[in-house]
Amino acid sequence: MIGLSVGWQLARKGAEVEIFERDIAGRGAGWVAAGMLTPQAELGFEEIELFNLMRKSFELYPQFLDELKEDSGLDVIMDRCGSLFAGFDRDDMTRLRRLYDFRERVNLPAKWLTGTEAKELEPMLSPKCTCGLWMEDDAQVENRDLLNALQIAFRKRGGHIHEIANVISVKIENSKVNGIKVNDKNIEVTNLIVAAGAWSKLVEGIPENVHPPVRPVKGQIMSLRMEGDNKITQAVRGRDVYLVPKADGRLIVGASSEEMGFDTNPTAGEIYRLLERAWETVPGIYEYPIEEIQVGLRPGSRDHEPIIGDSDIDGLYFATGHYRSGILLTPVTAFELSQWIVSGKKSEILSPFQLSRFYKEQV
């Protein structure tokens, strides 16, 4: 998602761009996702700078999708579905009240709901629901449509995608990038953007002091098929689970967060846990057929915030480490980083997310 979007925006600005993809383009973590655009729901207690980046990206989404439609001919819809947090006991009420109070302090629109009000908003919720938190400004997109549109748009703007083209190493001379080794072929480059997701740290040739501290964080997710009249209409978050209905009748249930390296095997325990949590939130899913179970590898940085910008190596840029927010942060990453590269002027909003923040800590 990130590599395609940055490449497309660079091509729109007149740059000659080639994407080297170790596997099949558009089939990474962005494919195995729910497509949520939820800056308010994702806001943590000490993440104001990250929230500002998320909110900026959310605001850029209409422009991003308009330009994408112009170049691809495909209309990807931004569904302003909102986010509904559901609580079921005293612990849930305490947790949701803290989230609500924090949003009140930072002047974010959020509405506290009684259990009855929450069930009126989403009738499929469990009768045991005792409270809710509603954030009506959150949204979602169909992430797979977005990925397909990005490939079309990138190619129509003159970009080239090389698949099954693993970048083995980077060639650097006199602190400047001048080439890459792809499989067994050497290729000259003038600028290089490392947007390799969970694999970003594995690219050889990058000096240790500018190596991105990114690791894979395993996420298991599944699609259920909603049938009959018993369909969820709202994006719902329960205890460590989310349920996101799609226009085509799928219900996305996710997602685990596991430190398991590059393992991509679905496991019975995590799938059981997700289904149990989902059933506790919306008992009606019991009859839904399971359509798909998938595993993705999120790129998690050391502080779980993205790494976007340049480095001490001339011509070497990074767009990685987006963790759980890659789809949400796609527009701001693409617009700001492409403009930075073309103009040479650093992006102010990306300033807190430079790679250098990790190495300053060591001084």
Coordinates of C-alpha atoms in Angstrom, one line a residue, residues 15-157:
A15 CA 9.4 11.4 -11.7
E16 CA 10.5 8.2 -13.3
V17 CA 9.6 5.5 -10.8
E18 CA 10.2 1.8 -10.6
I19 CA 8.8 -0.5 -7.9
F20 CA 10.7 -3.7 -7.0
E21 CA 8.4 -6.1 -5.2
R22 CA 9.7 -9.2 -3.6
D23 CA 6.5 -11.1 -4.2
I24 CA 3.2 -10.0 -5.9
A25 CA 2.3 -6.3 -5.8
G26 CA -0.5 -5.4 -3.5
R27 CA -0.7 -8.7 -1.7
G28 CA 1.1 -7.8 1.6
A29 CA -0.2 -6.5 4.9
G30 CA -2.5 -4.0 3.1
W31 CA -4.4 -6.9 1.5
V32 CA -4.9 -8.7 4.8
A33 CA -6.7 -5.8 6.6
A34 CA -10.1 -4.4 7.4
G35 CA -9.6 -1.0 5.7
M36 CA -10.5 1.0 8.8
L37 CA -9.8 4.8 8.8
T38 CA -10.2 5.4 12.5
P39 CA -8.0 8.1 13.9
Q40 CA -10.3 8.7 16.8
A41 CA -10.7 5.0 17.7
E42 CA -7.0 4.4 17.5
L43 CA -5.9 7.4 19.6
G44 CA -3.8 6.4 22.6
F45 CA -3.2 8.4 25.8
E46 CA 0.4 9.5 24.8
E47 CA 0.1 9.6 21.0
I48 CA -0.9 13.2 20.2
E49 CA 1.7 13.7 17.5
L50 CA 0.7 10.4 15.9
F51 CA -3.0 11.3 16.2
N52 CA -2.3 14.6 14.4
L53 CA -0.6 12.7 11.6
M54 CA -3.6 10.3 11.4
R55 CA -6.1 13.1 11.4
K56 CA -4.2 15.0 8.7
S57 CA -4.2 11.8 6.6
F58 CA -7.9 11.2 7.2
E59 CA -8.6 14.8 6.0
L60 CA -6.5 14.1 2.8
Y61 CA -8.4 10.9 1.9
P62 CA -11.1 12.6 -0.3
Q63 CA -8.4 14.3 -2.3
F64 CA -6.4 11.1 -2.5
L65 CA -9.4 9.1 -3.7
D66 CA -10.4 11.8 -6.3
E67 CA -6.9 11.8 -7.8
L68 CA -6.9 8.0 -7.7
K69 CA -10.2 7.9 -9.6
E70 CA -8.8 10.4 -12.2
D71 CA -5.8 8.2 -12.9
S72 CA -7.3 4.7 -12.5
G73 CA -10.9 5.1 -13.5
L74 CA -12.0 3.2 -10.4
D75 CA -14.2 4.8 -7.7
V76 CA -13.0 3.7 -4.3
I77 CA -15.6 4.8 -1.7
M78 CA -14.8 6.4 1.7
D79 CA -17.5 5.0 3.9
R80 CA -18.1 7.2 6.9
C81 CA -19.4 4.4 9.0
G82 CA -18.2 5.6 12.5
S83 CA -16.8 3.4 15.3
L84 CA -18.9 1.9 18.0
F85 CA -17.1 0.6 21.1
A86 CA -19.2 -1.8 23.1
G87 CA -18.8 -2.6 26.9
F88 CA -20.3 -5.5 28.8
D89 CA -19.2 -5.3 32.4
R90 CA -17.8 -2.9 35.0
D91 CA -14.2 -3.3 33.7
D92 CA -15.4 -2.4 30.2
M93 CA -17.3 0.6 31.5
T94 CA -14.2 1.9 33.4
R95 CA -12.0 1.4 30.3
L96 CA -14.4 3.1 27.9
R97 CA -15.1 5.9 30.3
R98 CA -11.3 6.6 30.4
L99 CA -11.3 6.7 26.6
Y100 CA -14.3 9.0 26.6
D101 CA -12.9 11.4 29.2
F102 CA -9.5 11.6 27.4
R103 CA -11.3 12.5 24.1
E104 CA -13.3 15.1 26.0
R105 CA -10.0 16.7 27.3
V106 CA -8.5 16.9 23.8
N107 CA -11.8 18.2 22.3
L108 CA -12.6 15.2 20.1
P109 CA -16.2 14.5 19.2
A110 CA -17.3 11.3 21.1
K111 CA -20.6 10.3 22.5
W112 CA -21.2 8.2 25.6
L113 CA -24.0 5.7 25.2
T114 CA -26.0 3.6 27.6
G115 CA -26.4 -0.1 26.7
T116 CA -29.9 0.6 25.3
E117 CA -28.6 3.4 23.1
A118 CA -25.7 1.3 21.8
K119 CA -28.2 -1.5 20.9
E120 CA -30.4 1.0 19.2
L121 CA -27.5 2.0 17.0
E122 CA -26.5 -1.6 16.3
P123 CA -29.3 -4.0 17.0
M124 CA -27.1 -7.0 16.6
L125 CA -25.1 -6.2 19.7
S126 CA -25.4 -8.7 22.6
P127 CA -28.2 -8.1 25.1
K128 CA -25.5 -8.0 27.7
C129 CA -24.1 -4.7 26.4
T130 CA -24.1 -2.2 29.2
C131 CA -22.5 0.9 27.6
G132 CA -21.0 2.2 24.4
L133 CA -18.7 4.9 23.0
W134 CA -19.6 6.3 19.6
M135 CA -17.3 8.1 17.3
E136 CA -19.2 9.1 14.2
D137 CA -16.4 10.7 12.2
D138 CA -14.5 7.4 11.7
A139 CA -14.6 5.7 8.3
Q140 CA -13.5 2.7 6.2
V141 CA -12.5 1.9 2.7
E142 CA -12.4 -1.4 0.7
N143 CA -8.6 -1.9 1.0
R144 CA -8.4 -4.5 -1.8
D145 CA -10.1 -2.1 -4.2
L146 CA -7.7 0.6 -3.1
L147 CA -4.7 -1.6 -3.8
N148 CA -6.0 -2.6 -7.3
A149 CA -6.7 1.0 -8.2
L150 CA -3.2 2.1 -7.0
Q151 CA -1.6 -0.4 -9.4
I152 CA -3.6 0.8 -12.3
A153 CA -3.0 4.5 -11.5
F154 CA 0.7 4.0 -11.1
R155 CA 1.1 2.2 -14.4
K156 CA -1.0 4.7 -16.2
R157 CA 1.3 7.4 -14.9

